[in-house]
């Protein structure tokens, strides 16, 4: 591909008075085995490759927000990444598309420099810089990413210093979940399932231990999971057959409410059983789920009877029916 100017425009709408516009002018030539991944705010993200470099994206999440750009090989390996912070207004992205180190966003948001300073600092200075920026979202973001540098007591003290306008952010909840998980046992087959409370689609809280007395099937998923989509017809089939004796619960491992509620609505509308939002992956980590979809069957006594992951045609149906008959594989 010849040298070209890649122009793509991203328009983010936050209402009539809060619009962010990004005009990107990345120069470069592609050999055909690279692509760019763009994620703005709470969007799920998109890949752009071939000659498809003119696009418009919108995002309704509040500012400040991040623009994440990944340089990806067609093998799926991320060669380089860069994150910029943005507010409302107009921004220009420049540089050579094949040289991520040359990517620049102007005007520069001060949070971008703060994040860079923290990333480049040694551990001791990193802790000091993070502690001095807890009044900003970038400071909380970096605290979450580097929480292993702090002991639990230090984290609790730092959380107490977070100003009220940032107290309900995902980053604060994620750190609280991290602290809770340090004191909670993980799920094991044959033992009582760890309890959790998550928000349901109806807005009510779902508490696992309140479901004792009948079987519960936990289906761990996330918006955009290809294997989960393939499993859905079979999941619907077993729900229609066993829905009276088994409480079906899908747990969505989505970072934002917007993704959970607004993305893939047609797909989710077919799931007429209980749907929960695992905002900080609390339940997902309690059951040590790393592959999606994954399934956990809990017996009427509240014990974990079986855990299995992945999907292949007929596996869910065979597995569940054998478990319900008392003949685990």
CSV table of C-alpha atoms in Angstrom, one decimal:
chain,number,residue,atom,x,y,z
A,1,UNK,CA,0.0,0.0,0.0
A,2,UNK,CA,1.4,3.4,-1.0
A,3,UNK,CA,2.1,6.2,1.5
A,4,UNK,CA,-1.2,7.7,2.4
A,5,UNK,CA,-2.9,10.0,4.8
A,6,UNK,CA,-5.3,8.1,6.9
A,7,UNK,CA,-8.1,10.4,8.0
A,8,UNK,CA,-10.7,9.3,10.4
A,9,UNK,CA,-13.2,11.4,12.4
A,10,UNK,CA,-14.7,10.4,15.7
A,11,UNK,CA,-17.5,12.4,17.0
A,12,UNK,CA,-18.6,11.8,20.6
A,13,UNK,CA,-21.9,13.2,21.8
A,14,UNK,CA,-22.5,14.1,25.4
A,15,UNK,CA,-25.5,16.5,24.7
A,16,UNK,CA,-25.6,19.8,22.9
A,17,UNK,CA,-22.9,21.4,25.1
A,18,UNK,CA,-20.5,18.6,25.6
A,19,UNK,CA,-19.2,17.2,22.3
A,20,UNK,CA,-15.7,15.8,21.8
A,21,UNK,CA,-14.4,15.6,18.2
A,22,UNK,CA,-11.3,13.8,17.2
A,23,UNK,CA,-9.7,14.3,13.8
A,24,UNK,CA,-7.0,11.8,13.1
A,25,UNK,CA,-4.3,12.3,10.5
A,26,UNK,CA,-2.0,9.3,10.7
A,27,UNK,CA,0.5,9.0,7.9
A,28,UNK,CA,1.7,5.5,7.0
A,29,UNK,CA,1.8,2.5,4.7
A,30,UNK,CA,0.4,-0.9,5.6
A,31,UNK,CA,1.7,-4.3,4.5
A,32,UNK,CA,-1.7,-5.9,5.0
A,33,UNK,CA,-1.0,-7.7,8.2
A,34,UNK,CA,-1.7,-4.9,10.7
A,35,UNK,CA,-4.8,-3.2,12.0
A,36,UNK,CA,-5.7,-0.5,14.5
A,37,UNK,CA,-8.0,-1.0,17.4
A,38,UNK,CA,-9.9,2.1,18.7
A,39,UNK,CA,-11.7,2.3,22.0
A,40,UNK,CA,-13.4,5.5,23.1
A,41,UNK,CA,-14.8,5.9,26.5
A,42,UNK,CA,-17.3,3.1,27.3
A,43,UNK,CA,-17.6,1.9,23.7
A,44,UNK,CA,-16.8,-1.8,23.1
A,45,UNK,CA,-14.1,-0.9,20.5
A,46,UNK,CA,-13.7,-1.4,16.8
A,47,UNK,CA,-11.0,-2.7,14.5
A,48,UNK,CA,-10.0,-0.9,11.4
A,49,UNK,CA,-7.9,-2.6,8.7
A,50,UNK,CA,-7.3,-2.8,4.9
A,51,UNK,CA,-8.4,0.5,3.5
A,52,UNK,CA,-11.2,1.1,6.0
A,53,UNK,CA,-9.7,4.1,7.9
A,54,UNK,CA,-12.5,6.6,7.6
A,55,UNK,CA,-15.1,6.2,10.3
A,56,UNK,CA,-17.3,8.0,12.8
A,57,UNK,CA,-17.8,6.8,16.4
A,58,UNK,CA,-19.9,8.2,19.2
A,59,UNK,CA,-19.8,7.8,22.9
A,60,UNK,CA,-22.1,9.1,25.6
A,61,UNK,CA,-20.0,8.6,28.7
A,62,UNK,CA,-19.1,11.6,30.7
A,63,UNK,CA,-15.7,13.4,30.5
A,64,UNK,CA,-12.9,13.0,31.2
A,65,UNK,CA,-12.5,9.8,29.2
A,66,UNK,CA,-9.8,7.9,27.5
A,67,UNK,CA,-8.9,7.2,23.9
A,68,UNK,CA,-7.1,3.9,23.6
A,69,UNK,CA,-5.3,3.0,20.4
A,70,UNK,CA,-3.8,-0.5,19.8
A,71,UNK,CA,-1.5,-1.4,16.9
A,72,UNK,CA,-2.5,-5.1,16.3
A,73,UNK,CA,-1.0,-7.8,14.1
A,74,UNK,CA,-3.4,-10.0,12.2
A,75,UNK,CA,-2.2,-12.9,14.5
A,76,UNK,CA,-4.0,-11.0,17.3
A,77,UNK,CA,-0.8,-9.9,19.0
A,78,UNK,CA,-0.9,-6.3,20.2
A,79,UNK,CA,2.4,-4.8,19.1
A,80,UNK,CA,1.9,-1.4,20.9
A,81,UNK,CA,-0.7,0.6,22.7
A,82,UNK,CA,-1.2,4.2,23.6
A,83,UNK,CA,-3.8,5.9,25.8
A,84,UNK,CA,-4.8,9.6,25.7
A,85,UNK,CA,-7.2,11.5,28.0
A,86,UNK,CA,-9.9,13.7,26.5
A,87,UNK,CA,-12.5,16.2,27.4
A,88,UNK,CA,-15.1,18.0,25.3
A,89,UNK,CA,-13.7,20.0,22.4
A,90,UNK,CA,-11.7,19.2,19.2
A,91,UNK,CA,-8.5,17.1,19.2
A,92,UNK,CA,-6.2,16.0,16.4
A,93,UNK,CA,-4.3,12.7,16.3
A,94,UNK,CA,-1.1,12.8,14.3
A,95,UNK,CA,2.0,10.7,13.6
A,96,UNK,CA,3.0,7.6,11.6
A,97,UNK,CA,0.6,4.7,11.8
A,98,UNK,CA,3.4,2.2,11.8
A,99,UNK,CA,5.3,4.1,14.6
A,100,UNK,CA,3.1,4.1,17.7
A,101,UNK,CA,5.8,6.1,19.6
A,102,UNK,CA,5.1,9.0,17.2
A,103,UNK,CA,1.4,9.2,17.9
A,104,UNK,CA,0.4,12.5,19.4
A,105,UNK,CA,-2.9,14.0,20.4
A,106,UNK,CA,-3.3,17.8,20.5
A,107,UNK,CA,-4.2,19.7,22.5
A,108,UNK,CA,-2.6,17.6,25.2
A,109,UNK,CA,-4.8,16.8,28.1
A,110,UNK,CA,-3.0,17.2,31.5
A,111,UNK,CA,-4.1,13.7,32.6
A,112,UNK,CA,-2.1,12.1,29.7
A,113,UNK,CA,1.1,13.6,31.1
A,114,UNK,CA,0.2,12.6,34.7
A,115,UNK,CA,-0.4,9.0,33.6
A,116,UNK,CA,2.9,8.9,31.7
A,117,UNK,CA,4.8,10.3,34.7
A,118,UNK,CA,3.3,7.5,36.9
A,119,UNK,CA,4.0,4.8,34.4
A,120,UNK,CA,7.7,5.8,34.0
A,121,UNK,CA,8.4,6.2,37.7
A,122,UNK,CA,10.0,3.6,39.9
A,123,UNK,CA,7.8,1.8,42.4
A,124,UNK,CA,8.4,4.2,45.3
A,125,UNK,CA,7.9,7.3,43.3
A,126,UNK,CA,4.9,5.7,41.5
A,127,UNK,CA,3.2,5.3,44.9
A,128,UNK,CA,3.9,8.9,45.8
A,129,UNK,CA,2.6,10.2,42.5
A,130,UNK,CA,-0.6,8.1,42.7
A,131,UNK,CA,-1.2,9.3,46.3
A,132,UNK,CA,-0.9,12.9,45.2
A,133,UNK,CA,-3.5,12.6,42.4
A,134,UNK,CA,-6.4,10.9,44.1
A,135,UNK,CA,-8.6,14.0,43.5
A,136,UNK,CA,-8.5,13.1,39.8
A,137,UNK,CA,-9.9,10.2,37.8
A,138,UNK,CA,-6.4,9.5,36.3
A,139,UNK,CA,-5.0,9.1,39.9
A,140,UNK,CA,-7.7,6.5,40.7
A,141,UNK,CA,-7.2,4.7,37.4
A,142,UNK,CA,-3.5,4.4,38.1
A,143,UNK,CA,-4.2,3.3,41.7
A,144,UNK,CA,-6.3,0.5,40.5
A,145,UNK,CA,-3.8,-0.6,37.9
A,146,UNK,CA,-1.0,-0.5,40.5
A,147,UNK,CA,-2.9,-1.7,43.6
A,148,UNK,CA,-0.5,-4.6,44.1
A,149,UNK,CA,2.2,-2.0,45.1
A,150,UNK,CA,0.1,-1.2,48.2
A,151,UNK,CA,-0.9,-3.3,51.2
A,152,UNK,CA,-4.5,-3.6,52.2
A,153,UNK,CA,-4.2,-1.0,55.0
A,154,UNK,CA,-2.6,1.5,52.6
A,155,UNK,CA,-5.4,1.0,50.1
A,156,UNK,CA,-8.1,1.5,52.7
A,157,UNK,CA,-6.4,4.7,53.9
A,158,UNK,CA,-6.1,6.0,50.3
A,159,UNK,CA,-9.8,5.2,49.6
A,160,UNK,CA,-10.8,7.3,52.6
A,161,UNK,CA,-9.1,10.2,50.9
A,162,UNK,CA,-11.1,10.0,47.6
A,163,UNK,CA,-13.3,13.0,47.2
A,164,UNK,CA,-17.1,12.5,47.2
A,165,UNK,CA,-17.5,13.2,43.5
A,166,UNK,CA,-15.3,10.3,42.6
A,167,UNK,CA,-16.5,7.9,45.3
A,168,UNK,CA,-18.9,6.0,43.0
A,169,UNK,CA,-16.5,5.4,40.1
A,170,UNK,CA,-15.7,2.0,38.7
A,171,UNK,CA,-12.1,2.4,39.9
A,172,UNK,CA,-13.1,2.8,43.5
A,173,UNK,CA,-15.5,-0.1,43.3
A,174,UNK,CA,-12.9,-2.3,41.7
A,175,UNK,CA,-10.4,-1.6,44.5
A,176,UNK,CA,-13.1,-2.4,47.1
A,177,UNK,CA,-13.8,-5.7,45.3
A,178,UNK,CA,-10.0,-6.4,45.3
A,179,UNK,CA,-9.9,-5.9,49.1
A,180,UNK,CA,-13.0,-8.0,49.6
A,181,UNK,CA,-11.6,-10.9,47.5
A,182,UNK,CA,-8.5,-10.9,49.7
A,183,UNK,CA,-10.6,-12.2,52.6
A,184,UNK,CA,-13.1,-14.5,50.6
A,185,UNK,CA,-12.7,-18.1,49.8
A,186,UNK,CA,-12.9,-19.2,46.2
A,187,UNK,CA,-15.5,-21.7,44.9
A,188,UNK,CA,-14.6,-25.4,45.1
A,189,UNK,CA,-16.6,-28.4,43.9
A,190,UNK,CA,-18.3,-30.1,46.8
A,191,UNK,CA,-18.2,-27.0,49.1
A,192,UNK,CA,-20.7,-24.3,49.7
A,193,UNK,CA,-20.8,-21.7,46.9
A,194,UNK,CA,-19.4,-18.3,47.9
A,195,UNK,CA,-22.2,-15.8,48.3
A,196,UNK,CA,-22.5,-12.7,46.3
A,197,UNK,CA,-24.9,-9.9,45.7
A,198,UNK,CA,-25.3,-8.4,42.2
A,199,UNK,CA,-27.7,-6.1,40.5
A,200,UNK,CA,-30.3,-7.7,38.2
A,201,UNK,CA,-31.8,-6.4,35.0
A,202,UNK,CA,-35.0,-5.5,36.9
A,203,UNK,CA,-32.9,-3.3,39.2
A,204,UNK,CA,-33.3,-5.6,42.2
A,205,UNK,CA,-30.4,-7.2,44.1
A,206,UNK,CA,-29.8,-10.9,43.6
A,207,UNK,CA,-28.2,-12.8,46.5
A,208,UNK,CA,-27.0,-16.3,45.7
A,209,UNK,CA,-27.6,-17.9,49.1
A,210,UNK,CA,-31.3,-16.9,49.0
A,211,UNK,CA,-31.7,-19.4,46.2
A,212,UNK,CA,-31.0,-22.5,48.3
A,213,UNK,CA,-33.7,-25.2,47.9
A,214,UNK,CA,-33.4,-25.6,44.1
A,215,UNK,CA,-30.6,-26.0,41.5
A,216,UNK,CA,-29.0,-22.8,40.2
A,217,UNK,CA,-27.1,-22.7,36.9
A,218,UNK,CA,-24.7,-19.8,36.6
A,219,UNK,CA,-23.8,-18.9,33.1
A,220,UNK,CA,-20.8,-16.5,32.9
A,221,UNK,CA,-20.7,-14.3,29.8
A,222,UNK,CA,-19.7,-10.9,28.5
A,223,UNK,CA,-21.1,-8.7,25.7
A,224,UNK,CA,-19.2,-9.6,22.6
A,225,UNK,CA,-18.4,-13.2,23.5
A,226,UNK,CA,-18.5,-15.3,20.4
A,227,UNK,CA,-18.8,-18.7,22.1
A,228,UNK,CA,-21.6,-17.4,24.3
A,229,UNK,CA,-23.6,-16.5,21.2
A,230,UNK,CA,-23.1,-20.0,19.8
A,231,UNK,CA,-24.2,-21.5,23.1
A,232,UNK,CA,-27.4,-19.4,23.3
A,233,UNK,CA,-29.8,-21.6,21.3
A,234,UNK,CA,-28.8,-24.6,23.4
A,235,UNK,CA,-29.1,-22.6,26.6
A,236,UNK,CA,-32.6,-21.6,25.6
A,237,UNK,CA,-33.4,-25.2,24.9
A,238,UNK,CA,-32.3,-26.5,28.3
A,239,UNK,CA,-34.0,-23.5,30.0
A,240,UNK,CA,-37.3,-24.4,28.4
A,241,UNK,CA,-36.9,-28.0,29.5
A,242,UNK,CA,-35.5,-27.5,33.0
A,243,UNK,CA,-36.5,-24.0,33.9
A,244,UNK,CA,-39.0,-25.2,36.6
A,245,UNK,CA,-36.4,-27.1,38.5
A,246,UNK,CA,-33.3,-25.0,37.8
A,247,UNK,CA,-32.8,-21.3,38.4
A,248,UNK,CA,-31.0,-20.0,35.3
A,249,UNK,CA,-28.7,-17.0,35.9
A,250,UNK,CA,-26.5,-15.3,33.4
A,251,UNK,CA,-23.7,-13.1,34.9
A,252,UNK,CA,-22.4,-10.4,32.6
A,253,UNK,CA,-18.8,-9.5,33.0
A,254,UNK,CA,-19.2,-6.0,31.5
A,255,UNK,CA,-17.3,-3.0,32.7
A,256,UNK,CA,-19.9,-0.4,32.0
A,257,UNK,CA,-23.7,-0.2,32.4
A,258,UNK,CA,-24.0,1.1,28.9
A,259,UNK,CA,-22.5,-2.0,27.4
A,260,UNK,CA,-24.6,-4.3,29.6
A,261,UNK,CA,-27.9,-2.6,29.0
A,262,UNK,CA,-27.5,-1.1,25.5
A,263,UNK,CA,-25.3,-3.4,23.4
A,264,UNK,CA,-26.5,-6.5,21.7
A,265,UNK,CA,-30.1,-5.9,22.8
A,266,UNK,CA,-31.6,-8.4,20.4
A,267,UNK,CA,-29.3,-11.2,21.6
A,268,UNK,CA,-30.0,-10.4,25.3
A,269,UNK,CA,-33.8,-10.1,24.7
A,270,UNK,CA,-33.9,-13.9,24.1
A,271,UNK,CA,-32.5,-14.6,27.6
A,272,UNK,CA,-35.8,-14.4,29.6
A,273,UNK,CA,-34.2,-15.7,32.8
A,274,UNK,CA,-32.3,-13.7,35.5
A,275,UNK,CA,-29.5,-11.5,34.1
A,276,UNK,CA,-27.0,-9.9,36.5
A,277,UNK,CA,-24.3,-7.3,36.1
A,278,UNK,CA,-20.9,-8.2,37.5
A,279,UNK,CA,-19.5,-4.7,37.4
A,280,UNK,CA,-16.2,-5.4,39.0
A,281,UNK,CA,-16.0,-9.1,38.2
A,282,UNK,CA,-16.6,-10.1,41.9
A,283,UNK,CA,-18.6,-13.3,41.1
A,284,UNK,CA,-16.5,-14.0,38.1
A,285,UNK,CA,-13.3,-14.1,40.2
A,286,UNK,CA,-14.9,-15.9,43.2
A,287,UNK,CA,-15.6,-18.8,40.8
A,288,UNK,CA,-12.2,-18.3,39.1
A,289,UNK,CA,-13.7,-17.9,35.7
A,290,UNK,CA,-11.2,-17.3,32.9
A,291,UNK,CA,-12.9,-18.8,29.9
A,292,UNK,CA,-16.3,-17.7,28.5
A,293,UNK,CA,-18.8,-19.1,28.5
A,294,UNK,CA,-18.4,-21.0,31.7
A,295,UNK,CA,-21.1,-22.8,33.7
A,296,UNK,CA,-21.5,-23.5,37.4
A,297,UNK,CA,-24.2,-25.8,38.7
A,298,UNK,CA,-25.1,-25.3,42.4
A,299,UNK,CA,-27.2,-28.0,44.1
A,300,UNK,CA,-30.2,-27.3,46.3
A,301,UNK,CA,-28.0,-27.5,49.4
A,302,UNK,CA,-26.0,-24.5,48.1
A,303,UNK,CA,-22.9,-26.6,47.2
A,304,UNK,CA,-21.0,-26.3,44.0
A,305,UNK,CA,-21.8,-29.5,42.2
A,306,UNK,CA,-19.9,-28.9,38.9
A,307,UNK,CA,-17.9,-26.3,37.0
A,308,UNK,CA,-17.2,-26.5,33.3
A,309,UNK,CA,-16.2,-24.1,30.6
A,310,UNK,CA,-16.3,-23.6,26.8
A,311,UNK,CA,-19.0,-24.6,24.4
A,312,UNK,CA,-19.4,-27.3,21.8
A,313,UNK,CA,-22.6,-28.4,20.3
A,314,UNK,CA,-24.6,-30.6,22.6
A,315,UNK,CA,-22.2,-30.4,25.6
A,316,UNK,CA,-24.4,-28.1,27.7
A,317,UNK,CA,-27.5,-30.3,27.2
A,318,UNK,CA,-25.6,-33.5,28.0
A,319,UNK,CA,-23.8,-32.1,30.9
A,320,UNK,CA,-26.7,-30.6,32.7
A,321,UNK,CA,-29.0,-33.6,32.2
A,322,UNK,CA,-26.3,-36.0,33.6
A,323,UNK,CA,-25.8,-33.7,36.6
A,324,UNK,CA,-29.5,-33.4,37.3
A,325,UNK,CA,-29.7,-37.2,37.3
A,326,UNK,CA,-26.9,-37.5,39.7
A,327,UNK,CA,-24.3,-38.9,37.3
A,328,UNK,CA,-21.6,-36.3,37.0
A,329,UNK,CA,-19.0,-36.8,34.2
